[in-house]
Amino acid sequence: MPKSKVTKPPVKADEKTAEPKKRSSKHPQLLRGMKDILPESQKYWNYVRKLVEQLAEDYTYEMIDTPILEETSLFTRSVGENTDIVEKEMFSFEDKSGTNVSMRPENTAGIVRAYIEHGMLDRPQPVRLFYWGPFFRYDRPQAGRYRQFHQFGFEAIGDNNPIIDAQLIVMCQSIYNTIGIPVVTQINSVGCKKCRKDYEQLFTDYLSSRKKFLCEDCKRRLVKNPLRVLDCKVKECKEILADAPHIVDHLDEECKEHFVKVLEYLDEADIAYQLNPFLVRGLDYYTRTTFEIWPEKDDGSQSALGGGGRYDDLTEMLGGRPTPACGFAGGVERLVISMREKEIVIPQPEPPDVFVAQLGESAKKKALRLVEDLRIKGIRAASNFSKEGLKYQLSVAARLRVKFSLILGQKEMLDKTILLRDMEGGSQEVIDYNKVYVELKNRLEKTKAIIQNRNNQIEE
Ligand code: HAM
């Protein structure tokens, strides 16, 4: 008999492709590259968010929210005018006052703007900030690439010590390790303004002699911003780049020492990394360390789960005082796709304490109040008022995994009582309605103690 093939459950289309269904003129549909995060996906999102928030708390990073809409010049001056993000991918428009605005394609620029604008230089340095939110890039949608996507990120502003870079990498790896996604850190150094100048000349000379083989975009980049050729994904350009001089071989003494220190700290922390001389990242603001977190088994698409690096010149580029900084951002959608592919099990949330079921109009009215009264007193009560039948309501209670249900019918209304049903054994007892809170609380505490006892015995 042929062996039956074990097939993994497919990753949901809404997570993976971001492709909308066929357009119909009958009703509005999702825009291309956008996606809904449906209730059944939220457990992954909540889990990642809680993990990131806990990590931020552990490493004393404080939450910051910046606006989705910023002046376009913020991104042209920081991310860079000749980068793909600014040239091709920004959602930009003129607002009603005639200001050129863009929906943020990333957050480092916005955070540095906020750092300067709110005088954070006067706070103890480094200022450690973290964020979570939506970002927008008008790119060609494909697996793991959307026009609206979400990032979490950490920025440490005001310290040039290489241990900051290493600690950020330790933090990032910890997220993926905790979740159970095997990753590898790719790392490089792109040096500083000074050492990059010499390298740029060397690199331009190398490319100029091969110009005719470059794609049209790269021919243009060669004149305007040669280093951006290193971001090119076109096969012919990649082949030319394979023999190009490496920036890491042309670092000045200070940058070299900084990079060596970052690597030493990573070795000390037992963090595995791969040196990648082509990792310049597609944004102009980087200096010295650049790094990306890749899935361990990369399928060739090199869809990084996250990336970051040092940006010591960015504060100055945006009009502030020179302030060294380093940061990282992770893509949430790509992480959730990996979690689903790896069938990562999310710890189930605690079920509600009780389900309130009712029969008849007057019981329904009373139950409405009871649910809210219990909630205010700290008992999480679930209900479903949409259907009348008791059987249906109890099936909802079972699905919610509650230990107890309260049942209020016409008889109980007349007697001023309520039924308390143990959902596991199915036994029911009549309780004085006025004592419902006390009785329920006792039962819940008893059940909790039994479970605790059982868990202790298992541990022993
Ligand atoms: P980035 O590499 O452009 O860096 O983006 C970081 C991560 O966001 C990517 O590795 C990827 O997981 C996710 N991402 C980017 N574009 C998309 C997209 N179109 N669809 C889905 N996910 C996407 C930055 O944004 C820098 N601001 C990171 C940083 C922080 N550098 C220093 N501090």
XYZ file of C-alpha atoms and ligand atoms in Angstrom:
493
model
C 0.000 0.000 0.000
C 1.427 3.419 -0.841
C 2.297 5.513 2.171
C -0.245 8.231 2.762
C 1.284 11.665 2.445
C 1.080 13.834 5.544
C -0.058 17.242 4.432
C 0.173 20.277 6.638
C -2.930 22.430 6.975
C -2.545 25.255 4.465
C -1.567 28.673 5.721
C -4.657 30.849 5.486
C -4.880 32.830 2.260
C -5.665 36.015 4.156
C -2.302 35.766 5.950
C -0.206 34.641 3.059
C -1.060 36.301 -0.202
C -2.894 39.522 0.557
C -4.540 39.060 -2.820
C -8.153 40.185 -2.818
C -10.904 38.123 -4.362
C -12.118 39.072 -7.839
C -13.343 42.644 -7.889
C -17.061 43.126 -8.111
C -18.810 46.398 -8.649
C -21.619 45.288 -6.303
C -19.869 46.008 -3.024
C -16.588 47.565 -1.880
C -13.739 45.096 -1.421
C -10.302 45.019 0.166
C -7.696 47.097 -1.605
C -4.886 45.153 -3.262
C -2.112 44.395 -0.789
C -4.300 45.099 2.255
C -5.766 42.447 4.496
C -8.201 41.911 7.342
C -6.912 40.309 10.498
C -9.831 38.054 11.327
C -10.817 37.021 14.885
C -9.359 33.518 14.365
C -5.925 35.054 13.637
C -5.966 37.396 16.609
C -4.575 34.806 19.030
C -1.266 34.867 17.117
C -1.209 38.658 17.061
C -2.056 38.965 20.761
C 0.578 36.410 21.656
C 3.327 38.229 19.705
C 2.262 41.598 21.055
C 2.314 40.405 24.679
C 5.729 38.866 24.148
C 7.125 42.064 22.628
C 5.615 44.167 25.423
C 7.127 41.887 28.056
C 10.529 42.062 26.362
C 10.286 45.855 26.231
C 9.456 45.949 29.933
C 12.315 43.579 30.807
C 14.829 45.700 28.859
C 13.251 49.027 29.985
C 12.101 50.208 26.550
C 9.177 52.637 26.817
C 6.230 52.623 24.412
C 5.945 55.454 21.897
C 3.234 56.130 19.304
C 3.920 58.498 16.427
C 1.399 59.543 13.745
C 0.789 57.452 10.646
C 0.916 60.604 8.526
C 4.129 62.640 8.428
C 5.600 65.301 6.159
C 7.035 63.591 3.081
C 10.358 65.415 3.570
C 10.895 63.418 6.792
C 11.313 60.270 4.707
C 13.138 61.788 1.730
C 15.741 63.212 4.137
C 16.170 60.037 6.203
C 15.281 56.893 4.257
C 16.790 58.597 1.193
C 15.530 60.070 -2.050
C 17.068 57.345 -4.208
C 15.842 54.350 -2.262
C 13.079 52.045 -3.538
C 10.938 52.972 -0.530
C 10.934 56.688 -1.311
C 11.139 56.465 -5.108
C 8.457 53.843 -5.657
C 6.646 52.762 -2.538
C 5.288 55.707 -0.575
C 1.608 56.542 -0.276
C 2.052 60.308 -0.708
C -0.428 63.082 -1.356
C -1.025 66.753 -0.795
C -3.308 67.494 2.146
C -5.901 70.280 2.076
C -3.335 72.850 3.206
C -1.049 71.931 0.319
C 1.491 70.112 2.535
C 3.094 67.081 0.946
C 2.412 64.202 3.341
C 3.134 60.463 3.328
C 1.816 57.465 5.203
C 4.793 56.223 7.175
C 6.685 53.430 5.378
C 8.750 52.783 8.554
C 9.164 54.262 12.036
C 12.804 55.078 12.737
C 12.514 58.474 11.021
C 9.321 59.376 12.914
C 10.846 58.379 16.222
C 13.987 60.421 15.640
C 11.767 63.383 14.657
C 9.902 62.949 17.967
C 13.207 62.595 19.862
C 14.395 65.950 18.487
C 11.021 67.698 18.735
C 10.456 66.720 22.391
C 14.002 67.494 23.510
C 14.670 63.893 24.550
C 18.379 64.660 24.430
C 17.899 66.101 27.928
C 16.720 62.737 29.284
C 19.126 60.075 30.560
C 20.729 58.492 27.493
C 20.200 56.212 25.748
C 16.483 56.864 25.411
C 14.973 53.423 24.821
C 11.720 53.378 22.883
C 9.548 50.647 21.447
C 6.541 50.657 19.134
C 3.920 48.532 17.421
C 1.761 49.660 14.547
C 0.796 49.719 10.865
C 3.124 50.847 8.046
C 2.511 51.408 4.350
C 4.546 50.591 1.254
C 3.089 50.551 -2.235
C 4.996 47.457 -3.318
C 3.970 44.525 -5.510
C 1.970 42.285 -3.141
C 3.174 38.706 -2.725
C 3.590 36.126 0.035
C 4.647 38.032 3.160
C 4.663 41.391 1.395
C 1.733 43.740 1.864
C 0.895 47.363 1.237
C -0.241 47.734 4.826
C 1.793 45.674 7.265
C 2.718 45.834 10.935
C 6.021 46.183 12.698
C 7.180 46.060 16.275
C 10.429 47.842 16.923
C 13.021 48.973 19.433
C 15.178 52.086 19.184
C 18.022 52.969 21.591
C 18.973 56.597 20.951
C 21.992 58.326 22.494
C 24.728 55.703 22.846
C 27.380 54.560 20.368
C 28.612 51.646 22.474
C 28.751 48.404 20.420
C 27.148 46.525 23.297
C 23.889 48.339 22.451
C 23.950 46.751 18.963
C 24.715 43.334 20.432
C 22.001 43.589 23.070
C 19.404 44.523 20.432
C 20.358 41.405 18.479
C 20.109 39.314 21.661
C 16.609 40.757 22.242
C 15.449 40.060 18.684
C 16.694 36.505 18.726
C 14.948 35.966 22.027
C 11.566 36.784 20.448
C 11.964 34.178 17.704
C 13.512 31.619 20.074
C 10.671 31.996 22.575
C 8.089 31.513 19.843
C 9.952 28.552 18.393
C 10.961 29.934 14.989
C 14.536 28.950 14.080
C 16.349 32.024 12.748
C 19.794 33.166 11.808
C 21.164 36.677 12.210
C 22.873 38.123 9.142
C 25.287 40.899 10.029
C 27.528 43.439 8.309
C 29.061 46.860 8.861
C 28.546 49.654 6.336
C 31.039 51.939 8.065
C 30.650 55.659 8.585
C 30.525 58.665 6.234
C 34.328 58.899 6.192
C 35.219 55.333 5.318
C 32.251 54.974 2.994
C 33.541 57.764 0.766
C 36.664 55.829 -0.283
C 34.686 52.641 -0.681
C 32.065 54.382 -2.804
C 34.785 55.455 -5.287
C 36.147 51.920 -5.496
C 32.675 50.458 -5.899
C 31.683 53.023 -8.544
C 34.856 52.256 -10.542
C 34.061 48.541 -10.338
C 30.490 49.049 -11.544
C 31.323 51.649 -14.219
C 33.452 49.140 -16.101
C 30.428 46.767 -16.116
C 27.737 49.382 -16.588
C 26.289 47.916 -19.778
C 25.272 44.736 -17.891
C 23.365 46.597 -15.180
C 19.578 47.035 -15.196
C 18.177 50.466 -16.060
C 17.454 51.268 -12.389
C 21.030 50.457 -11.398
C 22.471 52.549 -14.237
C 20.606 55.468 -12.686
C 21.605 54.480 -9.138
C 25.228 54.355 -10.241
C 25.093 58.094 -10.883
C 22.825 59.158 -8.010
C 23.545 56.760 -5.128
C 25.854 53.845 -6.123
C 25.525 51.932 -2.835
C 21.843 51.343 -3.577
C 22.924 49.006 -6.419
C 23.679 46.562 -3.594
C 19.916 46.320 -2.863
C 19.086 45.285 -6.448
C 17.242 41.978 -6.832
C 17.761 41.648 -10.626
C 19.678 38.436 -11.427
C 22.221 40.057 -13.785
C 23.021 42.805 -11.279
C 23.381 40.258 -8.485
C 25.885 38.326 -10.615
C 27.969 41.457 -11.110
C 27.786 42.223 -7.398
C 29.135 38.773 -6.497
C 32.709 39.912 -7.316
C 32.346 43.516 -6.141
C 34.623 44.819 -3.369
C 33.144 44.439 0.120
C 32.543 47.498 2.236
C 33.548 45.607 5.376
C 37.092 45.308 3.958
C 37.345 49.085 3.706
C 36.318 50.225 7.168
C 38.443 52.814 8.968
C 40.067 51.824 12.253
C 37.245 53.093 14.485
C 34.480 51.419 12.502
C 36.461 48.187 12.322
C 37.006 48.222 16.074
C 33.297 48.900 16.644
C 32.276 45.991 14.417
C 34.768 43.589 15.996
C 33.419 44.519 19.430
C 29.798 43.851 18.331
C 30.858 40.395 17.112
C 32.812 39.703 20.297
C 29.778 40.571 22.421
C 27.599 38.303 20.297
C 30.099 35.461 20.692
C 30.095 36.054 24.420
C 26.268 35.889 24.471
C 26.332 32.668 22.392
C 24.423 34.257 19.533
C 24.942 32.543 16.201
C 25.348 34.920 13.249
C 26.498 34.883 9.645
C 28.690 37.620 8.215
C 27.010 38.946 5.084
C 29.111 41.465 3.135
C 26.142 42.384 0.902
C 23.821 43.404 3.711
C 23.578 47.183 3.278
C 19.765 47.333 3.745
C 17.542 49.487 1.589
C 17.581 52.642 3.689
C 20.161 55.459 3.493
C 20.404 56.279 7.192
C 22.491 53.302 8.309
C 26.034 53.623 9.611
C 28.255 50.833 10.937
C 26.254 47.745 12.073
C 23.461 46.432 9.851
C 21.671 43.179 10.588
C 18.683 41.105 9.549
C 16.884 38.152 11.073
C 16.273 35.465 8.459
C 14.320 32.234 8.780
C 16.914 29.499 9.337
C 15.893 27.659 6.190
C 15.612 30.465 3.714
C 13.786 29.394 0.554
C 15.781 31.841 -1.554
C 13.235 34.637 -1.293
C 15.222 36.086 1.604
C 12.107 37.506 3.162
C 13.648 38.820 6.349
C 11.591 38.515 9.502
C 13.161 41.722 10.739
C 16.052 44.072 10.310
C 17.880 46.934 11.866
C 21.157 48.595 12.541
C 22.970 51.679 13.700
C 22.010 55.140 12.449
C 24.485 57.512 14.087
C 23.932 60.338 11.556
C 20.132 60.351 11.389
C 19.464 62.872 14.165
C 21.795 65.333 12.427
C 20.250 64.582 9.008
C 16.912 65.676 10.491
C 18.267 68.871 12.020
C 19.132 67.692 15.538
C 22.437 67.468 17.382
C 24.668 64.500 16.471
C 23.319 61.529 18.463
C 24.353 57.917 17.889
C 21.545 55.352 17.817
C 20.685 51.785 16.979
C 17.404 49.945 16.417
C 15.470 47.042 15.001
C 12.022 46.377 13.530
C 10.299 43.014 13.043
C 7.464 42.311 10.611
C 4.409 40.903 12.402
C 2.698 39.378 9.341
C 5.819 37.441 8.363
C 6.190 36.173 11.912
C 2.542 35.051 12.059
C 2.944 33.230 8.709
C 5.994 31.404 10.107
C 4.075 30.515 13.279
C 1.254 28.990 11.239
C 3.646 27.137 8.948
C 5.480 25.722 11.958
C 2.122 24.932 13.623
C 3.157 26.791 16.763
C 0.610 26.162 19.499
C -0.570 29.314 21.238
C -1.396 28.941 24.933
C -5.218 29.010 25.212
C -6.694 32.024 27.011
C -8.464 31.369 30.333
C -12.174 30.536 29.769
C -14.843 32.847 31.270
C -15.827 31.997 34.874
C -19.491 31.370 34.187
C -22.118 31.351 31.434
C -25.474 33.007 32.104
C -28.347 31.291 30.245
C -31.939 32.538 30.254
C -35.411 31.455 29.088
C -38.221 33.924 28.461
C -38.424 37.685 28.109
C -38.399 38.657 31.803
C -35.453 36.293 32.530
C -33.598 37.804 29.607
C -34.014 41.295 31.087
C -32.788 40.133 34.483
C -29.857 38.234 32.969
C -28.717 41.360 31.110
C -28.256 43.062 34.466
C -26.780 39.954 36.137
C -23.984 39.608 33.565
C -22.917 43.208 34.119
C -23.221 42.980 37.961
C -21.033 39.866 38.028
C -18.488 41.478 35.699
C -18.241 44.548 37.942
C -17.659 42.259 40.948
C -14.784 40.551 39.119
C -16.536 37.416 37.800
C -16.119 37.047 34.034
C -19.614 36.094 32.863
C -20.352 35.124 29.258
C -23.817 35.053 27.669
C -25.588 34.697 24.349
C -28.880 36.526 24.033
C -29.320 35.891 20.315
C -31.058 32.520 20.590
C -33.785 31.380 22.997
C -33.200 27.616 23.349
C -31.471 26.379 26.515
C -29.791 23.511 24.637
C -28.177 25.950 22.246
C -27.051 28.267 25.052
C -25.490 25.398 26.991
C -23.672 24.233 23.879
C -22.160 27.728 23.616
C -21.170 27.478 27.293
C -19.472 24.122 26.646
C -17.616 25.561 23.656
C -16.359 28.388 25.859
C -15.064 25.762 28.336
C -16.770 27.376 31.358
C -16.933 25.360 34.574
C -20.376 26.660 35.632
C -23.551 27.966 34.045
C -26.299 29.982 35.723
C -29.788 29.284 34.349
C -32.635 31.699 34.791
C -36.096 30.492 33.633
C -39.682 31.452 34.369
C -39.900 29.207 37.461
C -36.729 30.686 38.920
C -38.065 34.185 38.226
C -41.198 33.387 40.271
C -39.209 31.700 43.088
C -36.464 34.357 43.137
C -33.904 31.600 42.614
C -31.398 30.603 39.939
C -29.999 27.237 38.823
C -26.277 26.627 39.158
C -25.099 23.921 36.764
C -21.743 22.179 37.069
C -20.796 21.829 33.412
C -18.433 18.892 33.925
C -20.730 16.580 35.943
C -24.032 18.057 34.719
C -25.455 18.345 38.286
C -27.699 21.334 39.029
C -28.703 23.005 42.296
C -31.201 25.705 43.135
C -29.708 28.828 44.702
C -31.317 31.859 46.301
C -31.009 34.595 43.668
C -29.772 37.096 46.262
C -26.862 34.787 47.120
C -25.788 34.077 43.553
C -22.534 36.057 43.807
C -21.391 34.507 47.126
C -22.335 30.962 46.105
C -20.673 31.251 42.724
C -17.524 32.775 44.173
C -17.251 29.889 46.676
C -17.601 27.296 43.917
C -15.042 29.055 41.711
C -12.516 29.268 44.558
C -13.030 25.592 45.424
C -12.502 24.579 41.783
C -9.381 26.734 41.567
C -7.960 25.086 44.712
C -8.661 21.589 43.308
C -6.909 22.433 40.019
C -3.943 23.953 41.867
C -3.672 20.847 44.025
C -3.779 18.599 40.985
C -1.060 20.664 39.253
C 1.144 20.530 42.364
C 0.813 16.739 42.485
C 1.786 16.483 38.795
C 4.846 18.673 39.403
C 5.913 16.529 42.381
P 12.849 47.151 7.111
O 13.855 46.077 6.847
O 12.445 47.988 5.971
O 13.451 48.038 8.279
O 11.549 46.496 7.738
C 11.628 45.649 8.867
C 10.749 44.426 8.668
O 9.417 44.811 8.360
C 11.140 43.536 7.494
O 12.216 42.690 7.840
C 9.855 42.771 7.247
O 9.725 41.700 8.161
C 8.795 43.815 7.555
N 8.317 44.406 6.288
C 8.879 45.403 5.567
N 8.144 45.669 4.468
C 7.087 44.813 4.497
C 5.956 44.588 3.638
N 5.753 45.303 2.540
N 5.078 43.616 3.988
C 5.254 42.866 5.109
N 6.300 43.052 5.957
C 7.198 43.995 5.659
C 12.841 49.144 8.787
O 11.689 49.434 8.583
C 13.715 49.913 9.735
N 12.970 51.063 10.225
C 14.182 49.021 10.872
C 15.028 49.746 11.875
C 14.647 50.140 13.104
N 16.274 50.129 11.695
C 16.689 50.765 12.787
N 15.699 50.798 13.637
